[in-house]
Short mmCIF file of C-alpha atoms and ligand atoms in Angstrom, two decimals:
data_model
loop_
_atom_site.label_atom_id
_atom_site.label_comp_id
_atom_site.label_asym_id
_atom_site.label_seq_id
_atom_site.Cartn_x
_atom_site.Cartn_y
_atom_site.Cartn_z
CA MET A 12 -0.01 0.16 0.00
CA ALA A 13 1.38 3.45 -1.04
CA ILE A 14 1.80 5.23 2.88
CA ASN A 15 1.55 8.57 1.38
CA GLN A 16 -2.10 8.37 -0.55
CA CYS A 17 -3.39 7.29 2.88
CA GLN A 18 -1.87 10.02 4.90
CA GLN A 19 -4.74 11.27 6.09
CA ASN A 20 -5.88 8.27 7.86
CA TYR A 21 -2.15 7.66 9.19
CA LYS A 22 -0.21 9.16 12.12
CA MET A 23 3.67 8.22 12.33
CA SER A 24 5.63 7.24 15.77
CA ASN A 25 9.13 6.23 16.13
CA LYS A 26 9.65 2.82 16.14
CA GLU A 27 13.40 0.42 16.35
CA ILE A 28 13.20 -2.99 14.62
CA LYS A 29 14.89 -5.74 16.11
CA VAL A 30 15.83 -9.14 14.83
CA PRO A 31 13.06 -11.08 16.42
CA ASN A 32 13.31 -15.02 17.55
CA ILE A 33 14.76 -16.65 15.29
CA GLY A 34 15.37 -20.05 16.59
CA GLU A 35 18.66 -21.55 16.59
CA PHE A 36 20.17 -18.86 14.75
CA LYS A 37 22.77 -17.04 17.32
CA GLU A 38 25.78 -14.85 16.24
CA VAL A 39 25.15 -15.05 12.63
CA GLU A 40 26.27 -13.58 9.44
CA VAL A 41 24.11 -10.86 7.45
CA ILE A 42 24.67 -11.47 4.26
CA GLU A 43 21.95 -8.64 2.67
CA VAL A 44 20.76 -5.63 3.30
CA LEU A 45 17.78 -5.23 0.96
CA VAL A 46 16.70 -1.82 2.43
CA SER A 47 18.43 1.40 2.97
CA ASP A 48 18.11 5.15 4.90
CA GLY A 49 14.67 7.16 3.43
CA GLN A 50 13.38 3.88 1.77
CA SER A 51 9.27 3.38 2.50
CA LEU A 52 8.41 0.14 3.72
CA SER A 53 5.84 -2.08 3.61
CA LYS A 54 4.43 -4.75 6.36
CA ASN A 55 6.36 -7.87 5.57
CA ASP A 56 8.80 -5.86 3.15
CA SER A 57 12.22 -7.99 3.49
CA LEU A 58 14.61 -6.14 5.91
CA ILE A 59 18.23 -8.52 5.50
CA THR A 60 19.03 -12.00 5.06
CA ILE A 61 21.00 -13.58 7.88
CA GLU A 62 22.61 -17.39 7.30
CA SER A 63 23.95 -20.16 9.16
CA ASP A 64 26.24 -22.69 8.12
CA LYS A 65 22.68 -24.96 7.17
CA SER A 66 20.20 -22.15 5.84
CA SER A 67 19.29 -18.70 5.31
CA VAL A 68 16.51 -16.75 6.03
CA GLU A 69 15.26 -12.80 5.28
CA ILE A 70 13.55 -11.13 8.29
CA PRO A 71 10.72 -8.70 7.28
CA SER A 72 9.13 -5.92 8.38
CA SER A 73 6.61 -6.16 10.66
CA VAL A 74 5.23 -2.62 10.07
CA ASN A 75 4.10 -0.28 7.43
CA GLY A 76 6.76 2.89 7.82
CA LYS A 77 9.60 4.94 6.21
CA ILE A 78 13.42 4.40 7.37
CA LYS A 79 15.10 6.73 9.10
CA SER A 80 18.18 5.21 9.59
CA VAL A 81 19.43 1.33 8.51
CA LYS A 82 21.72 -0.33 11.77
CA ILE A 83 23.12 -3.14 10.41
CA LYS A 84 25.27 -3.49 7.62
CA VAL A 85 26.52 -6.61 5.98
CA GLY A 86 28.89 -9.12 7.67
CA ASP A 87 27.49 -7.79 11.46
CA LYS A 88 26.80 -10.98 12.97
CA VAL A 89 23.35 -10.55 15.39
CA SER A 90 21.20 -12.73 17.57
CA GLN A 91 17.83 -11.99 18.78
CA GLY A 92 17.47 -8.39 19.83
CA ASP A 93 19.70 -6.66 17.96
CA LEU A 94 18.47 -3.44 16.49
CA ILE A 95 18.42 -3.75 12.70
CA LEU A 96 16.81 0.16 11.86
CA THR A 97 14.78 2.48 13.52
CA LEU A 98 11.94 4.04 11.77
CA GLU A 99 8.72 6.23 11.27
CA GLU A 100 5.57 3.94 11.34
CA SER A 101 2.65 4.99 9.77
CA ILE A 102 -0.26 3.29 11.55
CA GLU A 103 -3.64 3.22 10.59
CA GLU A 104 -5.39 4.09 14.43
CA GLU A 105 -4.78 4.79 17.54
CA LYS A 106 -6.36 1.31 18.84
CA ASN A 107 -4.40 -0.32 16.11
CA ILE A 108 -0.40 0.08 17.70
CA GLU A 109 -0.68 -3.19 20.09
CA LYS A 110 -1.64 -4.77 17.26
CA GLU A 111 1.27 -4.43 15.07
CA THR A 112 3.71 -4.66 17.49
CA ILE A 113 6.38 -7.51 18.87
CA LYS A 114 3.79 -10.13 18.96
CA GLU A 115 3.40 -10.19 15.48
CA VAL A 116 7.30 -10.17 14.23
CA GLU A 117 8.23 -13.77 15.80
CA PRO A 118 5.83 -15.83 13.81
CA VAL A 119 6.12 -14.04 10.50
CA ILE A 120 9.61 -15.71 9.46
CA ASN A 121 8.74 -18.90 8.57
CA GLN A 122 5.19 -18.64 8.25
CA LYS A 123 4.92 -15.72 5.83
CA TYR A 124 5.99 -18.13 2.69
CA GLU A 125 3.64 -21.17 3.61
CA GLU A 126 1.22 -18.90 3.53
CA LYS A 127 1.50 -17.39 0.34
CA ILE A 128 1.24 -21.02 -1.15
CA GLU A 129 -2.14 -20.84 0.15
CA LYS A 130 -3.18 -17.60 -0.69
CA VAL A 131 -1.34 -18.40 -3.99
CA ASN A 132 -2.14 -22.07 -5.01
CA PRO A 133 -5.41 -22.99 -2.61
CA SER A 134 -6.65 -25.50 -5.20
CA GLN A 135 -4.62 -26.25 -8.45
CA ASN A 136 -1.69 -28.38 -8.71
CA LEU A 137 0.72 -26.55 -10.62
CA ILE A 138 1.20 -24.82 -13.26
CA LYS A 139 1.48 -21.21 -13.92
CA LYS A 140 3.19 -19.26 -15.50
CA ASP A 141 1.77 -15.42 -16.04
CA ASN A 142 3.91 -14.26 -13.61
CA SER A 143 1.64 -11.31 -12.19
CA GLU A 144 0.94 -14.18 -10.01
CA LEU A 145 3.54 -14.68 -7.30
CA SER A 146 5.20 -17.58 -6.51
CA SER A 147 5.88 -19.34 -3.35
CA ALA A 148 9.68 -20.25 -2.69
CA SER A 149 11.53 -20.16 0.94
CA PRO A 150 13.49 -16.82 1.85
CA LYS A 151 17.34 -19.52 0.61
CA VAL A 152 15.69 -19.79 -2.85
CA ARG A 153 14.27 -16.67 -3.41
CA LYS A 154 17.59 -14.64 -2.27
CA PHE A 155 19.05 -17.68 -4.76
CA ALA A 156 17.09 -16.21 -7.44
CA ARG A 157 17.54 -12.91 -6.70
CA GLU A 158 21.69 -13.31 -6.87
CA LEU A 159 21.47 -14.83 -9.97
CA GLY A 160 19.07 -11.89 -11.14
CA VAL A 161 16.22 -14.21 -12.53
CA ASN A 162 12.48 -13.11 -11.02
CA ILE A 163 11.06 -15.97 -9.25
CA ASN A 164 7.92 -14.97 -10.15
CA GLU A 165 8.72 -16.39 -13.96
CA ILE A 166 9.44 -19.23 -12.70
CA ALA A 167 6.66 -22.40 -12.78
CA GLY A 168 8.02 -24.38 -9.45
CA SER A 169 7.99 -28.55 -9.55
CA GLU A 170 7.14 -28.91 -5.94
CA ARG A 171 3.93 -29.35 -4.51
CA GLN A 172 1.13 -26.70 -5.18
CA GLY A 173 3.71 -24.78 -7.61
CA ARG A 174 6.67 -23.59 -4.81
CA VAL A 175 9.99 -22.95 -6.75
CA VAL A 176 13.04 -24.61 -5.41
CA GLU A 177 16.80 -24.15 -6.19
CA ASP A 178 16.28 -27.02 -9.21
CA ASP A 179 13.81 -24.94 -11.05
CA ILE A 180 15.74 -21.59 -11.00
CA LYS A 181 18.78 -23.92 -12.58
CA ASN A 182 16.43 -24.84 -15.17
CA PHE A 183 14.71 -21.78 -15.77
CA ILE A 184 18.19 -20.12 -16.30
CA SER A 185 19.40 -23.44 -18.49
CA ASN A 186 16.83 -23.69 -20.86
CA LYS A 187 16.56 -19.58 -21.42
CA ILE A 188 20.04 -20.15 -22.66
CA ASN A 189 20.18 -23.30 -24.56
CA LYS A 190 17.30 -22.46 -26.89
CA THR A 191 19.68 -23.51 -29.11
CA PRO A 192 18.87 -27.11 -31.12
CA ASP A 193 20.12 -29.17 -29.19
CA LYS A 194 19.97 -28.90 -25.57
CA ILE A 195 23.48 -28.45 -23.55
CA GLU A 196 24.65 -29.80 -20.64
CA THR A 197 25.35 -26.88 -18.07
CA HIS A 198 25.69 -29.23 -15.19
CA PRO A 199 27.84 -32.10 -16.29
CA LYS A 200 27.71 -35.47 -14.09
CA LYS A 201 29.39 -36.05 -11.56
CA ILE A 202 32.36 -38.91 -11.36
CA VAL A 203 32.48 -40.78 -8.98
CA SER A 204 35.05 -42.58 -7.69
CA GLU A 205 35.13 -45.52 -5.63
CA PHE A 206 37.54 -43.79 -3.38
CA SER A 207 37.39 -41.16 -1.16
CA HIS A 208 39.89 -38.63 -0.52
CA SER A 209 40.42 -39.62 3.37
CA ASP A 210 41.17 -43.08 2.16
CA PHE A 211 44.44 -41.94 1.08
CA GLY A 212 45.42 -39.41 3.86
CA GLU A 213 44.20 -36.55 6.44
CA ILE A 214 41.78 -34.12 4.50
CA GLU A 215 40.04 -31.43 5.42
CA ILE A 216 36.35 -30.45 4.28
CA LYS A 217 35.48 -26.31 4.07
CA ASP A 218 32.71 -24.10 2.68
CA MET A 219 32.93 -22.94 -0.62
CA PRO A 220 32.90 -19.09 -0.37
CA ARG A 221 29.25 -17.69 -1.66
CA VAL A 222 30.49 -15.87 -4.34
CA LYS A 223 32.57 -18.58 -5.62
CA LYS A 224 29.66 -20.34 -4.98
CA LEU A 225 27.50 -18.44 -7.01
CA ALA A 226 29.93 -17.16 -10.02
CA SER A 227 30.01 -21.20 -10.47
CA THR A 228 26.57 -21.18 -11.78
CA TYR A 229 27.59 -19.25 -14.48
CA LEU A 230 31.45 -20.37 -15.28
CA VAL A 231 29.84 -23.48 -15.49
CA ASN A 232 27.13 -21.78 -18.20
CA SER A 233 29.77 -20.22 -20.20
CA TRP A 234 32.00 -22.53 -20.43
CA THR A 235 29.52 -25.17 -21.77
CA THR A 236 27.00 -23.31 -24.20
CA ILE A 237 29.40 -20.53 -25.55
CA PRO A 238 31.66 -21.09 -28.52
CA HIS A 239 34.79 -20.04 -26.82
CA VAL A 240 37.98 -19.38 -29.14
CA THR A 241 41.03 -17.61 -28.11
CA ASN A 242 43.54 -15.05 -29.76
CA HIS A 243 46.98 -14.41 -28.15
CA ASP A 244 48.68 -11.23 -29.47
CA GLU A 245 50.92 -8.03 -27.92
CA ALA A 246 50.83 -4.79 -28.00
CA ASP A 247 54.05 -2.42 -28.03
CA ILE A 248 52.62 -0.57 -25.48
CA THR A 249 56.79 0.89 -25.17
CA GLU A 250 55.57 5.29 -26.01
CA MET A 251 52.26 4.37 -23.59
CA GLU A 252 54.50 3.41 -20.74
CA ASP A 253 56.52 6.26 -20.98
CA PHE A 254 53.98 8.83 -21.45
CA ARG A 255 52.35 7.28 -18.28
CA ALA A 256 55.25 7.59 -16.33
CA SER A 257 55.65 11.40 -17.67
CA LEU A 258 52.31 11.99 -15.88
CA THR A 259 52.19 14.34 -12.84
CA ASP A 260 50.19 15.92 -10.53
CA MET A 261 49.59 19.90 -11.50
CA TYR A 262 49.31 20.67 -7.67
CA THR A 263 51.92 18.65 -6.16
CA GLY A 264 54.07 17.82 -9.23
CA GLU A 265 53.90 14.45 -7.94
CA ARG A 266 54.21 11.71 -10.06
CA LYS A 267 50.61 10.40 -10.85
CA LYS A 268 49.69 6.45 -9.76
CA ILE A 269 47.37 5.31 -12.48
CA THR A 270 48.31 1.52 -13.74
CA PRO A 271 47.88 0.47 -17.52
CA LEU A 272 44.62 -0.44 -17.05
CA ALA A 273 43.06 2.18 -17.10
CA PHE A 274 44.44 3.26 -20.39
CA ILE A 275 43.44 -0.37 -21.72
CA ILE A 276 39.53 0.75 -20.90
CA LYS A 277 39.95 3.37 -22.83
CA ALA A 278 41.57 1.58 -25.78
CA LEU A 279 39.25 -1.10 -25.83
CA VAL A 280 36.44 1.72 -25.95
CA ALA A 281 37.88 2.67 -29.20
CA SER A 282 38.23 -0.76 -30.95
CA LEU A 283 34.69 -1.63 -29.59
CA LYS A 284 32.85 1.91 -31.33
CA LYS A 285 34.45 0.38 -34.66
CA PHE A 286 33.45 -3.73 -33.85
CA PRO A 287 29.92 -2.88 -32.53
CA SER A 288 29.82 -7.13 -32.51
CA PHE A 289 31.96 -7.36 -29.42
CA ASN A 290 29.68 -5.24 -27.75
CA SER A 291 26.69 -7.56 -28.07
CA SER A 292 24.70 -10.57 -26.66
CA ILE A 293 23.07 -13.24 -28.03
CA ASP A 294 18.96 -12.87 -26.78
CA ASP A 295 17.32 -14.40 -29.28
CA ILE A 296 19.28 -17.10 -31.30
CA GLU A 297 16.86 -19.00 -32.80
CA ASN A 298 15.57 -15.94 -35.07
CA GLY A 299 19.10 -15.33 -35.45
CA LYS A 300 18.82 -11.72 -33.34
CA ILE A 301 21.49 -10.46 -31.68
CA THR A 302 21.24 -7.36 -29.26
CA ILE A 303 23.90 -4.29 -29.86
CA LYS A 304 24.15 -2.36 -27.24
CA LYS A 305 24.86 1.28 -27.49
CA TYR A 306 26.62 1.54 -24.00
CA PHE A 307 30.59 1.14 -22.83
CA HIS A 308 30.42 -0.33 -19.68
CA VAL A 309 33.50 -2.48 -19.29
CA GLY A 310 33.35 -5.08 -16.85
CA ILE A 311 36.47 -5.54 -14.47
CA ALA A 312 37.33 -8.80 -12.67
CA VAL A 313 38.50 -7.88 -9.73
CA ASP A 314 40.25 -10.73 -7.15
CA THR A 315 38.55 -10.37 -3.77
CA PRO A 316 39.23 -12.10 -0.66
CA HIS A 317 36.15 -13.36 -1.96
CA GLY A 318 35.69 -14.40 -4.62
CA LEU A 319 36.21 -12.79 -8.08
CA MET A 320 33.77 -10.51 -8.76
CA VAL A 321 33.18 -8.45 -12.30
CA PRO A 322 31.87 -4.72 -12.03
CA LYS A 323 31.44 -2.49 -14.21
CA ILE A 324 33.28 1.06 -15.10
CA ARG A 325 30.09 3.17 -16.81
CA ASN A 326 30.18 5.11 -19.44
CA ALA A 327 33.82 5.15 -20.38
CA ASP A 328 33.73 6.48 -23.04
CA ASN A 329 32.61 9.79 -21.19
CA LYS A 330 35.05 9.50 -18.75
CA ASN A 331 39.06 10.15 -18.86
CA ILE A 332 41.70 8.07 -17.80
CA SER A 333 41.99 10.11 -14.61
CA TYR A 334 38.83 9.67 -13.76
CA ILE A 335 38.68 5.92 -14.99
CA SER A 336 41.64 5.38 -12.42
CA ASN A 337 39.95 6.58 -9.53
CA GLU A 338 36.81 5.08 -10.07
CA LEU A 339 38.69 1.57 -11.01
CA LYS A 340 39.83 1.87 -6.78
CA THR A 341 36.36 2.91 -5.67
CA VAL A 342 34.82 -0.42 -7.04
CA SER A 343 37.68 -2.53 -6.59
CA ASP A 344 37.07 -1.17 -2.81
CA GLN A 345 33.47 -1.97 -2.74
CA CYS A 346 33.83 -5.37 -4.12
CA ARG A 347 36.46 -6.34 -1.38
CA ASN A 348 34.78 -4.39 1.11
CA LEU A 349 30.98 -6.47 0.21
CA LYS A 350 29.57 -2.47 -0.31
CA ILE A 351 29.07 -2.87 -4.29
CA ASP A 352 25.51 -3.14 -5.15
CA LYS A 353 24.61 -6.71 -7.26
CA LYS A 354 23.20 -4.38 -10.26
CA GLU A 355 26.51 -3.33 -10.90
CA PHE A 356 27.51 -7.13 -11.69
CA PHE A 357 24.97 -6.64 -14.68
CA GLY A 358 24.59 -4.93 -17.89
CA GLY A 359 28.06 -4.73 -18.70
CA SER A 360 29.54 -4.28 -22.67
CA MET A 361 32.48 -6.69 -22.05
CA THR A 362 34.72 -7.41 -19.77
CA ILE A 363 38.81 -7.25 -19.18
CA THR A 364 40.42 -9.49 -16.90
CA SER A 365 44.28 -8.49 -16.11
CA LEU A 366 46.74 -10.52 -14.00
CA GLY A 367 49.32 -7.84 -15.33
CA GLY A 368 49.87 -6.63 -11.81
CA ILE A 369 50.23 -10.74 -10.55
CA GLY A 370 51.68 -11.71 -13.33
CA GLY A 371 51.96 -13.98 -16.27
CA SER A 372 51.44 -13.53 -19.48
CA PHE A 373 48.77 -15.33 -21.91
CA PHE A 374 45.89 -17.81 -20.87
CA THR A 375 42.67 -18.17 -22.14
CA PRO A 376 39.65 -16.34 -19.98
CA ILE A 377 35.90 -17.65 -19.76
CA ILE A 378 33.57 -15.12 -21.18
CA ASN A 379 31.28 -13.53 -18.77
CA TYR A 380 28.02 -14.42 -19.79
CA PRO A 381 25.48 -12.68 -21.65
CA GLU A 382 28.88 -10.61 -22.92
CA VAL A 383 30.29 -12.33 -26.41
CA ALA A 384 34.10 -11.62 -25.89
CA ILE A 385 36.38 -11.00 -22.77
CA LEU A 386 40.26 -9.42 -22.82
CA GLY A 387 42.45 -11.01 -21.06
CA VAL A 388 45.88 -8.78 -20.06
CA GLY A 389 48.69 -10.51 -19.16
CA LYS A 390 52.08 -8.32 -17.72
CA ALA A 391 54.08 -6.17 -19.54
CA GLN A 392 57.70 -7.14 -20.14
CA LYS A 393 60.30 -5.72 -22.27
CA LYS A 394 61.35 -7.70 -25.39
CA GLN A 395 63.76 -7.46 -27.93
CA ILE A 396 61.81 -6.57 -31.31
CA PHE A 397 63.27 -6.96 -34.60
CA ILE A 398 61.88 -3.81 -36.50
CA ASN A 399 63.25 -2.23 -39.68
CA GLY A 400 66.10 -4.60 -39.85
CA LYS A 401 67.37 -4.40 -36.23
CA PHE A 402 66.05 -5.46 -32.57
CA GLU A 403 64.95 -2.68 -30.67
CA THR A 404 63.75 -2.88 -26.33
CA ARG A 405 60.33 -2.54 -26.62
CA THR A 406 57.59 -2.95 -23.96
CA MET A 407 54.52 -5.84 -24.93
CA LEU A 408 51.42 -6.69 -23.23
CA PRO A 409 50.37 -9.82 -23.65
CA LEU A 410 46.61 -10.04 -24.93
CA SER A 411 44.51 -12.41 -24.80
CA LEU A 412 41.06 -12.10 -26.34
CA SER A 413 38.31 -14.68 -25.76
CA TYR A 414 35.55 -14.77 -28.15
CA ASP A 415 32.09 -16.24 -28.89
CA HIS A 416 32.93 -17.86 -32.34
CA ARG A 417 29.02 -17.93 -33.47
CA ILE A 418 28.78 -14.28 -33.54
CA ILE A 419 32.69 -13.45 -33.83
CA ASP A 420 34.91 -14.70 -36.62
CA GLY A 421 38.99 -15.84 -36.02
CA ALA A 422 39.50 -12.82 -38.57
CA GLU A 423 37.11 -10.27 -37.09
CA ALA A 424 39.08 -11.20 -33.61
CA ALA A 425 42.11 -10.78 -35.47
CA ARG A 426 41.14 -7.23 -36.66
CA PHE A 427 39.40 -6.54 -33.37
CA ASN A 428 43.15 -7.38 -32.01
CA ASN A 429 45.54 -5.27 -34.52
CA ASP A 430 43.15 -1.97 -34.06
CA LEU A 431 43.24 -2.15 -30.06
CA LYS A 432 46.74 -2.64 -30.64
CA GLU A 433 46.73 0.50 -32.52
CA ASN A 434 44.65 1.96 -29.57
CA LEU A 435 47.27 1.04 -26.99
CA GLY A 436 50.63 2.39 -29.72
CA LYS A 437 52.34 5.03 -31.27
CA ASN A 438 49.09 6.69 -32.18
CA PHE A 439 47.85 6.11 -29.16
CA ALA A 440 44.62 8.73 -28.85
CA TYR A 441 44.57 7.75 -24.91
CA LYS A 442 47.07 10.77 -24.88
CA LEU A 443 44.17 13.12 -25.88
CA ALA A 444 41.84 11.53 -22.65
CA VAL A 445 43.76 12.05 -19.40
N1 CAO B 524 51.95 -4.85 -16.83
C1 CAO B 524 52.57 -4.39 -15.91
N2 CAO B 524 52.61 -4.39 -14.93
C2 CAO B 524 51.38 -4.01 -14.76
C3 CAO B 524 50.77 -4.13 -15.58
C4 CAO B 524 50.88 -4.79 -16.67
N3 CAO B 524 49.90 -5.19 -17.36
N4 CAO B 524 48.67 -4.11 -14.71
C5 CAO B 524 49.64 -3.83 -13.33
N5 CAO B 524 50.26 -3.21 -13.41
C6 CAO B 524 51.29 -2.79 -12.33
C7 CAO B 524 50.35 -1.43 -11.91
O1 CAO B 524 50.75 -0.48 -12.49
C8 CAO B 524 50.63 -1.72 -10.33
O2 CAO B 524 52.13 -1.06 -10.13
P1 CAO B 524 53.05 -0.05 -9.43
O3 CAO B 524 52.29 -1.05 -7.92
O4 CAO B 524 53.93 0.34 -9.29
O5 CAO B 524 51.88 1.11 -9.46
C9 CAO B 524 51.04 -2.95 -9.64
O6 CAO B 524 51.12 -4.11 -11.19
C10 CAO B 524 49.83 -3.48 -9.42
O7 CAO B 524 48.81 -3.08 -9.90
P2 CAO B 524 46.82 -3.29 -9.71
O8 CAO B 524 46.81 -4.81 -9.43
O9 CAO B 524 46.70 -3.00 -8.15
O10 CAO B 524 46.12 -2.32 -10.07
P3 CAO B 524 45.80 -2.49 -11.74
O11 CAO B 524 44.81 -1.15 -11.95
O12 CAO B 524 46.22 -3.38 -12.69
O13 CAO B 524 44.66 -3.54 -11.39
C11 CAO B 524 42.68 -5.38 -10.46
C12 CAO B 524 43.06 -3.63 -10.90
C13 CAO B 524 41.00 -4.44 -9.81
C14 CAO B 524 42.09 -5.42 -11.89
C15 CAO B 524 43.18 -5.73 -9.77
O14 CAO B 524 43.23 -5.60 -8.54
C16 CAO B 524 43.00 -7.30 -9.58
O15 CAO B 524 41.77 -7.60 -9.19
N6 CAO B 524 43.42 -8.21 -10.93
C17 CAO B 524 43.74 -9.43 -10.92
C18 CAO B 524 41.61 -9.87 -11.64
C19 CAO B 524 41.74 -11.58 -11.91
O16 CAO B 524 42.19 -11.93 -10.79
N7 CAO B 524 41.67 -11.62 -13.18
C20 CAO B 524 41.53 -13.35 -12.69
C21 CAO B 524 40.43 -13.93 -13.42
S1 CAO B 524 40.20 -15.25 -14.15
O17 CAO B 524 39.97 -16.36 -13.12
#
C-alpha cells in the first residue's frame, strides 16, 4: 500500500525494528541488507538476510513506515534483539498500535511464505505461468533467484502447489540460455570414484565461499554453452608506458599513480566503437537476432578474498583516464569490502581480466555471459623486437582475447586485436583523454 496516499488516515510514530526470535540462529552473519535510509516500507517487505552454516532466512518488516536509519551492515553478526533499523511507523489508528508490535514479528519469518502458498494457489496442482501471480518459495530460494537476477514469479515451481526450489531456478536459467537446437548439459554429471580422498590421507572439508559458489553456475554456463576461441597477441606499449610515467599531478608535482588498466579500458572502448559485434549479446538465437549495445560499460574482474567479482565501469567512453583510474580503485575497494550493489555486476559491454599486476603472460579467459568477448591482459615485459632490420627493446603487453565464435569469427578477432594494438600503440588516441 502506498503510505503517502493514505496519510489522512495514518499517524506516524518512531519505532525500532529488532531481530526477532530466530530459533537456532545465534550470532549469525548478515549476508544482505535489502533496504536503505529514507526508503518507504510495507509490512512483510524483506529487511535483511541472515545465514547460518545450514540455511538462510530473510527477516521481514512487521510494520509499514519510512526508514530513518539502517543500523546493520553486511558482515555483522546478529542475534535476537539486535537493532536492525529505526523508522517512522505509519499507524492506521491509535487502537491498532498494539496489534502492530513485537507479537507479530516472531511468527512472521517462517510462516510468511507458507501463507503465500495457500493464498497464491489455493487449489490447483500446478502450473502457471502468468507472472503477475506470485510464486511461493523459501527465503533461501528467493535469495538464490535474486542473486542470479531471476524474477522468481516467472518460474513454474516443480514442488507441491507450484513451490519453486533451487533446481527450478537452475533449469529456468539453463532453458533460457539453451534455446539452441540441441540442448547442452550445463551441469555435467559428477564422476563418483570408488575411493574417497580420505582413503589416501588426512583431509579437511571446508565451505566454498559464497561468491565462488554463485560464480560457478555462471562459469559452467559460459564454458558449456559458448563456443570459445582465444586469440593471443602482443601490444607494443613502449610509448604508452613512457607517457604514463611522465604524468604528474598539476598541483603537487608528484607522479600520478595510474595503472595501465585505465589506458587499456579507454583503448578497448575505441575498438568496441569500431567493432560493435564485440559489444553485443545473443538473446534470441532461434530467430537469428543479436542485441547490439549502444553503451560502453566495461566489466573489470576484481580479485577479492571472497572470490572473483566483475563490477562495471559505466559509460567509459565519456570518462577520462584519471577518472577511470579513480573509479577502478573505488569499485575494487567496494567489492573487497562487500559494499557494492549487486546491480553493478550486470549490464556490461565486454570484460577485461587483468593479471598484469600479478604476473603471467597469456591465458584463456572465460566469457562473462551474456557478453560475447573478454580481454585477458598479462604482465607487460621488455623484449627484443625486430623492427626495420634491427632489434629494439620494446615493452610488450600480452593480450588474450576470448570470443563467442557464433558471433565473432577468427578473422574479425584478429582485426579487433590489431585495432586494439593501434589504440595502445604509438598513435595512442588515449593521450588526449587523460
Ligand atoms: N603489466 C605490468 N604491470 C602492471 C600491469 C601490466 N599489465 N597491470 C598492472 N601493473 C602494475 C601496476 O602499474 C601496479 O604497479 P605499481 O604498484 O608499481 O604502481 C601494480 O601492477 C599493481 O596493479 P594493480 O593490480 O593493483 O592495479 P590494476 O589497476 O592493474 O588492477 C584490479 C586492478 C582490480 C584489476 C586488480 O587489483 C585485480 O584484482 N586483478 C586480478 C584480476 C583477476 O583475478 N583476474 C583473473 C580472472 S580469471 O580467474
